[in-house]
């Protein structure tokens, strides 16, 4: 069963906005360290950003799938297509995080490919949140 915050639009939106704004701030910190050529801090910021995506955004997605989506589907089976689409968005974010993890293991430095994936995560997350709120709370 999902918690009450996931079932109410205003609190669910606050979770989304907080998650995305945190990712944006942490990405900006990473970029700033790279621009300053502070590689030690950049690597630390990159790992913290990756951890943030796992523990804040992906864990929220997991909670939605394990509780909220199942509950909504039970109450409104006609939303099956929408739930599948929203779950696919989560899967895309998980894939991007996994790709970044793999690149971190393979590379000695932060690459343009990693940064593209971080920016892509923010775009997918923003679009997903907007659509989820529109589809499930209207």
Short mmCIF file of C-alpha atoms in Angstrom, two decimals:
data_model
loop_
_atom_site.label_atom_id
_atom_site.label_comp_id
_atom_site.label_asym_id
_atom_site.label_seq_id
_atom_site.Cartn_x
_atom_site.Cartn_y
_atom_site.Cartn_z
CA UNK A 1 0.00 0.00 0.00
CA UNK A 2 1.31 3.44 -0.89
CA UNK A 3 1.63 6.22 1.64
CA UNK A 4 -0.78 9.15 1.68
CA UNK A 5 1.78 11.52 0.10
CA UNK A 6 1.76 9.47 -3.09
CA UNK A 7 -2.05 9.58 -3.30
CA UNK A 8 -2.42 13.38 -3.11
CA UNK A 9 -1.49 15.58 -6.07
CA UNK A 10 0.01 18.47 -4.12
CA UNK A 11 2.31 16.29 -2.00
CA UNK A 12 3.19 14.01 -4.92
CA UNK A 13 4.06 17.06 -7.02
CA UNK A 14 6.24 18.37 -4.20
CA UNK A 15 8.14 15.07 -4.18
CA UNK A 16 8.66 15.35 -7.95
CA UNK A 17 9.73 18.99 -7.79
CA UNK A 18 12.11 18.33 -4.91
CA UNK A 19 13.67 15.38 -6.67
CA UNK A 20 14.21 17.25 -9.92
CA UNK A 21 15.47 20.45 -8.30
CA UNK A 22 17.97 18.43 -6.26
CA UNK A 23 19.22 16.69 -9.40
CA UNK A 24 19.57 20.03 -11.19
CA UNK A 25 21.52 21.59 -8.31
CA UNK A 26 23.82 18.59 -8.01
CA UNK A 27 24.39 18.56 -11.78
CA UNK A 28 25.22 22.28 -11.71
CA UNK A 29 27.72 21.62 -8.90
CA UNK A 30 29.34 18.90 -10.97
CA UNK A 31 29.60 21.18 -14.01
CA UNK A 32 31.11 23.95 -11.88
CA UNK A 33 33.81 21.62 -10.53
CA UNK A 34 34.59 20.48 -14.07
CA UNK A 35 34.85 24.08 -15.27
CA UNK A 36 37.21 24.84 -12.38
CA UNK A 37 39.21 21.74 -13.35
CA UNK A 38 38.82 20.47 -9.77
CA UNK A 39 38.79 16.80 -10.71
CA UNK A 40 38.76 15.47 -7.18
CA UNK A 41 35.63 17.43 -6.30
CA UNK A 42 34.11 16.70 -9.72
CA UNK A 43 34.52 12.97 -9.20
CA UNK A 44 33.01 13.24 -5.73
CA UNK A 45 30.12 15.32 -7.09
CA UNK A 46 29.56 12.82 -9.91
CA UNK A 47 29.33 9.92 -7.48
CA UNK A 48 27.00 11.91 -5.21
CA UNK A 49 24.79 12.79 -8.17
CA UNK A 50 24.64 9.16 -9.25
CA UNK A 51 23.78 8.12 -5.71
CA UNK A 52 21.10 10.83 -5.59
CA UNK A 53 19.43 9.44 -8.72
CA UNK A 54 19.44 5.96 -7.16
CA UNK A 55 18.30 6.86 -3.66
CA UNK A 56 15.92 9.73 -4.35
CA UNK A 57 14.45 9.40 -7.83
CA UNK A 58 14.69 5.69 -8.59
CA UNK A 59 13.59 4.75 -5.08
CA UNK A 60 10.52 7.00 -5.55
CA UNK A 61 9.82 5.22 -8.84
CA UNK A 62 10.11 1.86 -7.09
CA UNK A 63 7.62 2.98 -4.42
CA UNK A 64 5.18 4.15 -7.08
CA UNK A 65 5.35 0.84 -8.92
CA UNK A 66 5.11 -1.31 -5.79
CA UNK A 67 2.18 0.60 -4.30
CA UNK A 68 0.53 3.49 -6.08
CA UNK A 69 0.45 2.07 -9.60
CA UNK A 70 -0.89 -1.28 -8.41
CA UNK A 71 -3.58 0.43 -6.36
CA UNK A 72 -4.61 2.72 -9.21
CA UNK A 73 -4.70 -0.22 -11.62
CA UNK A 74 -6.93 -2.18 -9.24
CA UNK A 75 -9.29 0.79 -8.89
CA UNK A 76 -9.11 1.85 -12.57
CA UNK A 77 -8.16 -1.04 -14.88
CA UNK A 78 -8.76 1.24 -17.88
CA UNK A 79 -5.51 3.04 -16.95
CA UNK A 80 -3.39 -0.03 -17.73
CA UNK A 81 -1.84 1.52 -20.86
CA UNK A 82 -0.91 4.68 -18.95
CA UNK A 83 0.61 2.70 -16.09
CA UNK A 84 2.68 0.68 -18.57
CA UNK A 85 3.93 3.91 -20.18
CA UNK A 86 4.82 5.44 -16.83
CA UNK A 87 6.62 2.27 -15.77
CA UNK A 88 8.58 2.37 -19.03
CA UNK A 89 9.73 5.89 -18.16
CA UNK A 90 11.06 4.51 -14.87
CA UNK A 91 12.81 1.72 -16.77
CA UNK A 92 14.49 4.30 -19.04
CA UNK A 93 15.75 6.20 -16.01
CA UNK A 94 17.04 2.96 -14.48
CA UNK A 95 18.84 2.14 -17.74
CA UNK A 96 20.48 5.57 -17.88
CA UNK A 97 21.63 5.26 -14.25
CA UNK A 98 23.02 1.79 -14.98
CA UNK A 99 24.84 3.14 -18.06
CA UNK A 100 26.41 5.91 -15.99
CA UNK A 101 27.45 3.38 -13.34
CA UNK A 102 29.10 1.27 -16.03
CA UNK A 103 30.87 4.28 -17.50
CA UNK A 104 32.12 5.27 -14.03
CA UNK A 105 33.63 1.80 -13.65
CA UNK A 106 35.26 1.86 -17.11
CA UNK A 107 36.48 5.45 -17.35
CA UNK A 108 39.14 7.29 -15.40
CA UNK A 109 37.37 10.61 -15.87
CA UNK A 110 33.93 12.12 -16.23
CA UNK A 111 33.02 11.94 -19.90
CA UNK A 112 30.72 13.88 -22.18
CA UNK A 113 28.64 10.71 -22.53
CA UNK A 114 28.08 10.60 -18.77
CA UNK A 115 27.01 14.22 -18.74
CA UNK A 116 24.62 13.65 -21.65
CA UNK A 117 23.01 10.81 -19.73
CA UNK A 118 22.67 12.96 -16.59
CA UNK A 119 20.97 15.68 -18.64
CA UNK A 120 18.80 13.06 -20.33
CA UNK A 121 17.73 11.76 -16.93
CA UNK A 122 16.53 15.22 -15.97
CA UNK A 123 14.50 15.57 -19.17
CA UNK A 124 12.89 12.13 -18.85
CA UNK A 125 12.18 12.74 -15.16
CA UNK A 126 10.57 16.13 -15.81
CA UNK A 127 8.37 14.85 -18.65
CA UNK A 128 7.46 11.71 -16.73
CA UNK A 129 6.41 13.63 -13.62
CA UNK A 130 4.26 16.03 -15.62
CA UNK A 131 2.53 13.19 -17.46
CA UNK A 132 2.08 11.11 -14.34
CA UNK A 133 0.39 14.01 -12.56
CA UNK A 134 -1.82 14.68 -15.58
CA UNK A 135 -2.80 11.04 -16.17
CA UNK A 136 -3.26 9.83 -12.62
CA UNK A 137 -4.51 12.85 -10.72
CA UNK A 138 -7.01 14.45 -13.13
#
